[in-house]
XYZ file of C-alpha atoms in Angstrom:
515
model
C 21.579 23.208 -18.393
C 20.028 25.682 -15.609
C 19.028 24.713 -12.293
C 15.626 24.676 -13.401
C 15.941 22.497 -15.725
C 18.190 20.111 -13.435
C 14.986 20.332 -10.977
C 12.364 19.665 -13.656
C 14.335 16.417 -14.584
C 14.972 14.951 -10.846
C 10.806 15.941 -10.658
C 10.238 13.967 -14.183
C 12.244 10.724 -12.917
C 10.721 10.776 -9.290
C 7.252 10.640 -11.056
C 8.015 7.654 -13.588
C 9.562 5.701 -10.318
C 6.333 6.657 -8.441
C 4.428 5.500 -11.461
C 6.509 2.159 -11.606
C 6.109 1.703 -7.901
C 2.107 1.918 -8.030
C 2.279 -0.051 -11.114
C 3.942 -2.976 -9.397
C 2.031 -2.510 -5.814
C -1.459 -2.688 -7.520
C -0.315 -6.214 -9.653
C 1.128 -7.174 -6.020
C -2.528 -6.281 -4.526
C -4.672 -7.361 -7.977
C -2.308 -11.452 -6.988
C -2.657 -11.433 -3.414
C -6.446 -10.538 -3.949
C -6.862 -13.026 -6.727
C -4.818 -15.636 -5.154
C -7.609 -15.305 -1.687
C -10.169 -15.065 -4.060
C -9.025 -18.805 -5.429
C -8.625 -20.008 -2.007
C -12.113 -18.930 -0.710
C -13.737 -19.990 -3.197
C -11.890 -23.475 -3.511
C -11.980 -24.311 0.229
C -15.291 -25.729 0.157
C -16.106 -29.408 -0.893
C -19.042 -30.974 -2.352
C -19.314 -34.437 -3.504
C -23.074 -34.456 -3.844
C -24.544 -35.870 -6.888
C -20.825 -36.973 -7.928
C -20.831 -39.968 -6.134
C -21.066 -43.931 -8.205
C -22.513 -45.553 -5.232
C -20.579 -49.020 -7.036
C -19.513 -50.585 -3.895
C -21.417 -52.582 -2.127
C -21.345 -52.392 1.964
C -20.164 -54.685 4.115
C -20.668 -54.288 8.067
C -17.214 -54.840 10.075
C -17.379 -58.778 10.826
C -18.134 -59.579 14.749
C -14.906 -60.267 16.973
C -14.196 -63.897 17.699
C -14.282 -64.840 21.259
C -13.862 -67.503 24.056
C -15.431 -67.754 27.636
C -13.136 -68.716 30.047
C -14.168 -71.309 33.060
C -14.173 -67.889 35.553
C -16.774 -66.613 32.915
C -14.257 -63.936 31.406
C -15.112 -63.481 27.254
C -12.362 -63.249 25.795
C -11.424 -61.304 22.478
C -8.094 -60.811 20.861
C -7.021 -57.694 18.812
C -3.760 -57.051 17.333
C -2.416 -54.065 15.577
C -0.805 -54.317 12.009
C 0.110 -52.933 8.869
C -1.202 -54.047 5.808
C -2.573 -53.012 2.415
C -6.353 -52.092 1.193
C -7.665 -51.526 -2.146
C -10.037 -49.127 -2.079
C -9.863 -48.058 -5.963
C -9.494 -50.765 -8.506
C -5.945 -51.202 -8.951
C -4.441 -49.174 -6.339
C -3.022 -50.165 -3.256
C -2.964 -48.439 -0.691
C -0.149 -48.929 2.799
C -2.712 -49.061 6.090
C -3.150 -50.428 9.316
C -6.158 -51.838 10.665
C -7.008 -54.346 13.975
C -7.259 -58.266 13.062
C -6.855 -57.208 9.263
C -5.904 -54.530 6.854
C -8.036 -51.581 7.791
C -9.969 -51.118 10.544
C -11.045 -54.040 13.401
C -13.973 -56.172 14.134
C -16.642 -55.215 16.095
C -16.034 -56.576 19.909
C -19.988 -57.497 21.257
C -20.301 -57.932 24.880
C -23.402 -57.984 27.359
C -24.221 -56.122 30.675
C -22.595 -57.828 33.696
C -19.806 -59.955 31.470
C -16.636 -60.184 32.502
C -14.158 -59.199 29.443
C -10.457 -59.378 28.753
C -8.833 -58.048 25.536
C -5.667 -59.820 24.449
C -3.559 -56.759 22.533
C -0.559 -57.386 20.426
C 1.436 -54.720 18.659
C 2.526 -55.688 15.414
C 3.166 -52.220 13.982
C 6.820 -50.656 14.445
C 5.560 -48.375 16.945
C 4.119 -47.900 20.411
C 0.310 -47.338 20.381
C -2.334 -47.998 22.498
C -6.088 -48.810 22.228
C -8.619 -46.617 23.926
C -12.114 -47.875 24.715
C -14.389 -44.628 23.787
C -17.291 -44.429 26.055
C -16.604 -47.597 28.584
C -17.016 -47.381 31.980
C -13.959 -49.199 33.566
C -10.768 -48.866 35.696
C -8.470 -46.125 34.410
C -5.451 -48.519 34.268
C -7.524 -50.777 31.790
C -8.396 -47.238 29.729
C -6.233 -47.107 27.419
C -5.339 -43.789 27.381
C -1.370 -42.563 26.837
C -0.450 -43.618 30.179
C -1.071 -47.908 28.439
C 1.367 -47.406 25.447
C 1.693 -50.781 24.107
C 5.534 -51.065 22.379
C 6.785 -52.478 19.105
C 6.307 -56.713 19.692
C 4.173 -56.045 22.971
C 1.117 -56.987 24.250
C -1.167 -55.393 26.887
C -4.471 -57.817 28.692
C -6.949 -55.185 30.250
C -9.832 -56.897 32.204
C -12.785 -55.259 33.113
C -17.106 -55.912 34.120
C -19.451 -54.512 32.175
C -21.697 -52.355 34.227
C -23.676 -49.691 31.870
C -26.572 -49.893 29.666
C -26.926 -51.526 25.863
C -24.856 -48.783 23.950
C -22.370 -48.006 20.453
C -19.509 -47.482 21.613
C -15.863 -47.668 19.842
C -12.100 -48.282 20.189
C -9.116 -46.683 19.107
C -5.678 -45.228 19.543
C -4.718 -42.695 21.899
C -0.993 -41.964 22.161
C -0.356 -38.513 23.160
C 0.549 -36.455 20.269
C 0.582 -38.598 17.476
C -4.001 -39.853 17.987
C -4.679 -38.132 14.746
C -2.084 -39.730 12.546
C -3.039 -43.465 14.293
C -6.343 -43.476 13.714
C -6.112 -41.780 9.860
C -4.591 -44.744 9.365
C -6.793 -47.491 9.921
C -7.202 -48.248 13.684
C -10.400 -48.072 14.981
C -13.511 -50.240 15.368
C -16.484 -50.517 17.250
C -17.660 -52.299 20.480
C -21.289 -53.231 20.859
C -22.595 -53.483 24.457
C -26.466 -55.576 24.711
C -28.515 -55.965 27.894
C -32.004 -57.567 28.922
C -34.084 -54.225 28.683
C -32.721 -53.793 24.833
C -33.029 -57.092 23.608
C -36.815 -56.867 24.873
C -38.130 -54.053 22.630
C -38.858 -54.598 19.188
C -36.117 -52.854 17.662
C -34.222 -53.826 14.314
C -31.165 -55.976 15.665
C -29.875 -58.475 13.087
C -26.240 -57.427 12.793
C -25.037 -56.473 9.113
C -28.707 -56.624 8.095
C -31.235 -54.209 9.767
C -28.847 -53.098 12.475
C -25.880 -51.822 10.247
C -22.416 -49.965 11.601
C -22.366 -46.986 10.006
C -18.214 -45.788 10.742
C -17.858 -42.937 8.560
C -14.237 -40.880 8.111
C -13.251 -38.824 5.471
C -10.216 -39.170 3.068
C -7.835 -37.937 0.330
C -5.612 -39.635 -1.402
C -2.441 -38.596 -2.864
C -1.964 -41.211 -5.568
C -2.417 -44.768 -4.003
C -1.024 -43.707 -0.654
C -3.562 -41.664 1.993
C -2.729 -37.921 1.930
C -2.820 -36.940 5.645
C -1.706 -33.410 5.332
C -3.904 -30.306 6.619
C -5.061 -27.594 4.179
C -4.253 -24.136 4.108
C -6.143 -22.055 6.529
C -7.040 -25.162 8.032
C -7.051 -24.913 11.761
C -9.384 -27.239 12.928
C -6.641 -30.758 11.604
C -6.878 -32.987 8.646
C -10.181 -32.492 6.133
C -10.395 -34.850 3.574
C -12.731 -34.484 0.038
C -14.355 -37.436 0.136
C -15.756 -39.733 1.944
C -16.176 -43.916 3.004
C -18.232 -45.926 5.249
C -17.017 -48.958 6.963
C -13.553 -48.598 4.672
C -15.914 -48.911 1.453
C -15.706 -45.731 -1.091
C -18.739 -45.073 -2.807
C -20.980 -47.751 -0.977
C -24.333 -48.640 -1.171
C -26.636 -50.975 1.289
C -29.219 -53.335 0.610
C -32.241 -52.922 2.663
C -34.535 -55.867 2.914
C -36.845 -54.728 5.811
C -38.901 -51.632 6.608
C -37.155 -50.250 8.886
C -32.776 -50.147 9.474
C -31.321 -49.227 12.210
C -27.866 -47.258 11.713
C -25.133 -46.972 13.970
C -23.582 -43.918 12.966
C -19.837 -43.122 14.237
C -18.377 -40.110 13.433
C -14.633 -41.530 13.516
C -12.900 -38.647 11.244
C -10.481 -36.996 13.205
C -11.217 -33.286 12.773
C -14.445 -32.940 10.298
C -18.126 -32.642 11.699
C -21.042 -33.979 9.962
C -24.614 -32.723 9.817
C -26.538 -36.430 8.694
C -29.909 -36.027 6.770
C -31.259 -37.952 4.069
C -31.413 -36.372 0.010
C -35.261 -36.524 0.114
C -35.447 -34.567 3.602
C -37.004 -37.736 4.681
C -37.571 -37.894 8.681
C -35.905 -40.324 10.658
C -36.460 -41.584 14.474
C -33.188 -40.895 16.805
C -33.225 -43.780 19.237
C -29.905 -43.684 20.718
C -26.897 -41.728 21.989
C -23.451 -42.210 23.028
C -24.177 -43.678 26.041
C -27.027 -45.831 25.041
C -31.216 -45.469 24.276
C -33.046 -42.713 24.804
C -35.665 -42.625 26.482
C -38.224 -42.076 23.647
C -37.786 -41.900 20.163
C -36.909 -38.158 18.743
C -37.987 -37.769 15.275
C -35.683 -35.327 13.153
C -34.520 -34.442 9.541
C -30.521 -33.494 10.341
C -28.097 -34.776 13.227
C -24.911 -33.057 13.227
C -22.157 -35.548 15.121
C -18.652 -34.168 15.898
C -15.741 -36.142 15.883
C -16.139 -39.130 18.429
C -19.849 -38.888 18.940
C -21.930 -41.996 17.981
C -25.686 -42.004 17.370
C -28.313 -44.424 16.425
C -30.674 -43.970 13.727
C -34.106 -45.856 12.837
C -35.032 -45.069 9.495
C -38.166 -46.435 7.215
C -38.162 -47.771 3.576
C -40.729 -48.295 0.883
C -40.048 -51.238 -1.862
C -38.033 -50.134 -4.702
C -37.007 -46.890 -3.519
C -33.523 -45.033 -2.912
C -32.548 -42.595 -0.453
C -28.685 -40.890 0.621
C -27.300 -40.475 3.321
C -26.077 -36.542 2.987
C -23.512 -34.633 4.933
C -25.070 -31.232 4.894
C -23.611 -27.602 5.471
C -23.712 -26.382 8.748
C -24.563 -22.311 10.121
C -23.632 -23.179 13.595
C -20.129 -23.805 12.970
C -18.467 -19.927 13.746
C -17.602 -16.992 11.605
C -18.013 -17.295 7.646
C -14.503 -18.056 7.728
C -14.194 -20.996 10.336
C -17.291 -22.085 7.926
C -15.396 -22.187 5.135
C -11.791 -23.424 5.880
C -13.169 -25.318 8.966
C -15.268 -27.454 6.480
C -18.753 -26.226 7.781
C -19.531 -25.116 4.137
C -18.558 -28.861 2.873
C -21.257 -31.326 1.909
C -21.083 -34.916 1.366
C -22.662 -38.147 -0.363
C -21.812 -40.700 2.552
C -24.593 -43.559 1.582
C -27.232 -44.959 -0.397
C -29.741 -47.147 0.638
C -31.322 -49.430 -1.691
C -35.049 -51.170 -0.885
C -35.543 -54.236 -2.432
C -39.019 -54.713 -4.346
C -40.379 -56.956 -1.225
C -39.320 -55.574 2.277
C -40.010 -57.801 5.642
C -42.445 -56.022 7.708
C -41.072 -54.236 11.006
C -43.122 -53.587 13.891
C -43.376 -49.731 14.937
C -40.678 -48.604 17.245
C -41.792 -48.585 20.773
C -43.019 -45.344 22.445
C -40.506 -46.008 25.476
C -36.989 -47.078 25.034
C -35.211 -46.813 28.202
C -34.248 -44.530 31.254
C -31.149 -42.534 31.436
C -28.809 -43.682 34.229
C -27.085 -40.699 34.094
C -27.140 -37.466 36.933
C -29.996 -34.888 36.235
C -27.400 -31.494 38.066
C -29.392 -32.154 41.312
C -27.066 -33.692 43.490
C -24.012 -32.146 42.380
C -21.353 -31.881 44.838
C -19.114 -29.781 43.086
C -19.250 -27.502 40.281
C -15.619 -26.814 37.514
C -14.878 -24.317 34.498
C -13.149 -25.554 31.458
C -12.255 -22.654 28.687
C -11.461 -24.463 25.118
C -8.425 -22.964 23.361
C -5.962 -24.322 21.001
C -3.242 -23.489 23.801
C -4.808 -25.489 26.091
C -7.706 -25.854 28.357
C -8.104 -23.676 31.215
C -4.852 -21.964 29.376
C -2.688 -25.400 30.441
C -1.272 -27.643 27.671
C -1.523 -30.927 28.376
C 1.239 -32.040 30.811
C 1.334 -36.203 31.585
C 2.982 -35.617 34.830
C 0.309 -33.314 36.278
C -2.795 -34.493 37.636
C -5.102 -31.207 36.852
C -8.472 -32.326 38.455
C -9.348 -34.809 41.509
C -13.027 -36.371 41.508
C -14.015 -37.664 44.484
C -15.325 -41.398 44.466
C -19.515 -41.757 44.356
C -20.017 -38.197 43.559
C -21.617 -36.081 40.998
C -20.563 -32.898 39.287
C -21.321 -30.020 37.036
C -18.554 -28.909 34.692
C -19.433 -25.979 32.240
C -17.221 -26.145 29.217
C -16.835 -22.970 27.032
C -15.025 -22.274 23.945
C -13.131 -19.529 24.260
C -11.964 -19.794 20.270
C -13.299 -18.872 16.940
C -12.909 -22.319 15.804
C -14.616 -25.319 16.571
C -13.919 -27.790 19.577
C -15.694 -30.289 21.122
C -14.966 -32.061 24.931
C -14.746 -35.772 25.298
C -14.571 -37.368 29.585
C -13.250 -41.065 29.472
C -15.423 -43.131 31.945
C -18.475 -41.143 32.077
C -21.272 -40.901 30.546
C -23.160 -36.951 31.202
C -26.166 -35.650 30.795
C -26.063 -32.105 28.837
C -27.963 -29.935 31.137
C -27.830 -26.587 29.194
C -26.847 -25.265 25.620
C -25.746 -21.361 26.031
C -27.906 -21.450 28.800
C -31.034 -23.028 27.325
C -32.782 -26.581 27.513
C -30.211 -28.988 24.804
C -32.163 -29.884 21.643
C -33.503 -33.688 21.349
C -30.204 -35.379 20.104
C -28.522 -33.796 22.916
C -30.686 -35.189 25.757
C -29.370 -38.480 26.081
C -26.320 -39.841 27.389
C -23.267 -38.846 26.244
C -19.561 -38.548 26.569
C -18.453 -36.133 23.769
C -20.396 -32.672 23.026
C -19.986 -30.216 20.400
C -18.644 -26.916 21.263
C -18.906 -24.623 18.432
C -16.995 -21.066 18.668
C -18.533 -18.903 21.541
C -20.795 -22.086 23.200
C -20.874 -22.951 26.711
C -22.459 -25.815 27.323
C -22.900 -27.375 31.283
C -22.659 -31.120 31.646
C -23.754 -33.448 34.500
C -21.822 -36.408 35.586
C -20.844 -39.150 38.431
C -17.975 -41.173 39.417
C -18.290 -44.558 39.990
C -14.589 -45.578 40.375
C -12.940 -47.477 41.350
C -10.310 -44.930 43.143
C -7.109 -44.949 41.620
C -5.083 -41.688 42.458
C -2.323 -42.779 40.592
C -3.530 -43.706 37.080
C -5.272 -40.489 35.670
C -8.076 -40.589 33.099
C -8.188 -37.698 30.089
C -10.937 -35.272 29.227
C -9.382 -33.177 26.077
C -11.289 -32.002 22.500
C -11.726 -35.213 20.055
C -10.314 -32.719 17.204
C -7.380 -35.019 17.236
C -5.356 -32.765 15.390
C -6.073 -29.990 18.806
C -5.697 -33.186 21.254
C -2.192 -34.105 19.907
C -1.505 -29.975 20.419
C -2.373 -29.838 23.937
C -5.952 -29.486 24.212
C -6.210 -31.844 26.911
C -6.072 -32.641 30.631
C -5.909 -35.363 33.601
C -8.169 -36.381 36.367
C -7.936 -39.284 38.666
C -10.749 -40.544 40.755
C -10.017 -40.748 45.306
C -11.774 -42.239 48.477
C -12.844 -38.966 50.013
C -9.974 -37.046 51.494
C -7.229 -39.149 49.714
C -4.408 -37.387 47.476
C -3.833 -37.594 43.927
C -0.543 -39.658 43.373
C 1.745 -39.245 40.417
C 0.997 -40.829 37.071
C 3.664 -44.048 36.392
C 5.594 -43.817 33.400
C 5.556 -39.834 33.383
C 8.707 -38.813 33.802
C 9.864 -38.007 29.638
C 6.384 -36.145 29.581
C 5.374 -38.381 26.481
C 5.680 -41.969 27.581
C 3.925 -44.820 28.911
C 4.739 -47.710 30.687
């Protein structure tokens, strides 16, 4: 054999290895494409038009309590595990407050004196966290009140805001998300003299229904809690229940129900409208009324953000409460593993043939008691990433902001991510004072402790601090993503007399525990 030929052979083998070599990339390429293709297009969820609507709903039963001879009501809560059947047959391990899943709804008035009596009956620490209350920060709740295994914890606090839905839940640092997935949480009713005069629906479990709705997936019997892939923004489930109750319906015996909708998933938004793109009246915020009625067709509510609903029926007819996909939520690809492309069937409601009559909702409702930006005595920057806020991970040593007592601020929050966040303050309630530098929409114009911060958003909040001064005993401000809360997305602040020093939080010296 010649050199030429030697040559013309090494040439021939080269070009069947090359051959080989794009043979195999492009199957690599034609699987990894194929395999994104499946993913993208199976991120999204729908349950619209799938769901039985078979189970009837049943509002949370109201919180036994006692009035002491000082005047204090009394309520007692304790934390346990248990078992709930949510599908025939199938029984599934939980927790709840008071039962097996989920608590009673605690119902207090403006002015009353409360104590909670806590017990831990679950085999480990926890605490309970009252969303939205104005009170001392060592009766808060946060992760500085763990509660241990066998323990109990009494916080005592006044009333002293207006008639508002407000709710309760765990907040241990770095394990929120996994708490509240399973089962503990409930809601905590606050009434006063100006509410109870208008003519509003407000007979509990009839025309003035909690609406608590979280989203689930189950893995057999037991609750699948683990995140998708791609999915950033925590735990999305693909389905949905109200109240605990899959697939539920309501009877509606009057013209007009009220709903007291609770967002109380721990990482998916909703965007609430009704299948008929029937109008509704918003009458309420977190922090209480509004002070007109705002009449709308969709509501989006991020995790933590409660908001109440009027809504009016004809005899006979049937309307659903839809989850619908959302355009403000980021890129197309936050939209679609972040769940913004998801839609849900959360509830129908079902008129009976005769319906009470309800008077027309009144054309005034309240007045905010919340700052207007005016009198602002100091103005901070928070920047939203899943490192941390302000680039700090949460730390339960450091104190990262001091308030002074009696004053009002202006913090401007901005999301600094691609994802989706939104910013929870315990004690407060704010006023949202501008949305990327324009006036906030109606459902954003009442008082509230938890906004939506989509990708990109800066939104600037109004607030004051009441006290009482307690430089020692921080309160939190952190996103209500739990899943980004248990990473670090949070931070401290304690409320000081002027010219007083923060102190240093008790029970922070592992980083991670209470006392």
């Amino acid at each position: 054999m010649t050199k030429t030929d030697g040559a013309r052979g090494g040439r021939s083998r080269l070009k069947r290895v090359l051959i080989i070599l794009s043979v195999v990339v492009g199957v690599l390429v034609a699987a990894v494409g194929g395999g994104f293709a499946w993913l993208w297009t199976s991120a999204d969820v729908s349950t619209v038009g799938k769901v039985s609507f078979d189970h009837r709903l049943a509002a949370p039963p109201l919180a036994e309590s006692t009035v002491g001879k000082d005047g204090t009501r009394v309520f007692d809560l304790r934390m346990q595990a248990g078992e709930k059947e949510f599908e025939d047959g199938r029984r599934t391990p939980t927790w709840g407050f008071n039962g097996d899943y989920l608590g009673p709804t605690l119902r207090a008035k403006r002015g009353e004196k409360v104590a909670v009596r806590i017990a831990n009956g679950l085999g480990e620490a926890s605490t309970v966290h009252w969303h939205g209350m104005h009170l001392p920060a060592a009766m808060d709740g946060g992760p500085h009140q763990m509660v241990e295994p066998g323990g109990t914890w009494t916080p005592r606090w006044t009333i002293d805001q207006p008639a508002s839905t407000l709710w309760y839940h765990p907040h241990p640092h770095g394990a929120t998300e996994k708490h509240v997935q399973r089962g503990l949480a409930g809601m905590f009713l606050l009434d006063d003299e100006k509410s109870a005069a208008l003519d509003l629906p407000d007979e509990y479990g009839v025309n003035d229904m909690p609406v608590i709705v979280q989203d689930v997936r189950f893995d057999g019997a037991k609750f699948d809690h683990g995140h998708g892939l791609m999915q950033n923004t925590g735990f999305l489930g693909d389905r949905t229940m109200v109240n605990g109750t899959l697939d539920p319906y309501m009877e509606v015996g009057d013209e007009l129900v009220r709903l007291r909708l609770l967002n109380a998933s721990t990482a998916r938004v909703y965007d609430f409208g009704f299948s008929d793109g029937r109008a509704f009246a918003l009458i309420g915020t977190d922090g209480g009324l509004l002070e007109a009625p705002a009449r709308m067709d969709r509501l989006q509510l991020s995790p933590g953000e409660r908001a109440e609903i009027v809504v009016r029926m004809k005899p006979g007819e049937r309307t659903v409460l839809r989850s619908f996909p959302q355009d403000n939520y980021g890129d197309a690809w936050q939209r679609r593993f972040g769940g913004g492309d998801d839609s849900f069937d959360v509830l129908e409601l079902r008129a009976k043939q005769s319906l009470r009559d309800s008077p027309e909702l009144p054309s005034q409702l309240g007045e905010l008691e919340v700052p207007d930006g005016t009198d602002s005595a100091k103005e901070r920057f928070f920047g939203l990433e899943m490192s941390g806020i302000n680039g700090r991970p949460m730390d339960m040593g450091r104190i990262d902001e001091v308030v002074t007592r009696g004053t009002a601020e202006t913090w401007t929050v901005r999301n600094d991510d691609g994802m989706p966040h939104n910013f929870h303050v315990h004690d407060v309630q704010f006023r949202v004072l501008e949305v990327d530098g324009e006036r906030p929409p109606p459902e954003l114009r009442g008082a509230k402790d938890t906004v939506f911060v989509p990708g990109g958003t800066t939104v600037k909040l109004a607030m004051r601090f009441d006290g009482p001064a307690d430089p020692d005993t921080p309160y939190m401000y952190h996103c209500h993503l739990l899943y980004h809360e248990d990473g670090g997305m949070m931070g401290q602040f304690v409320v000081v007399e002027k010219g007083q020093r923060a102190g240093t939080p008790a029970g922070s010296e592992s980083g991670h525990e209470g006392h």
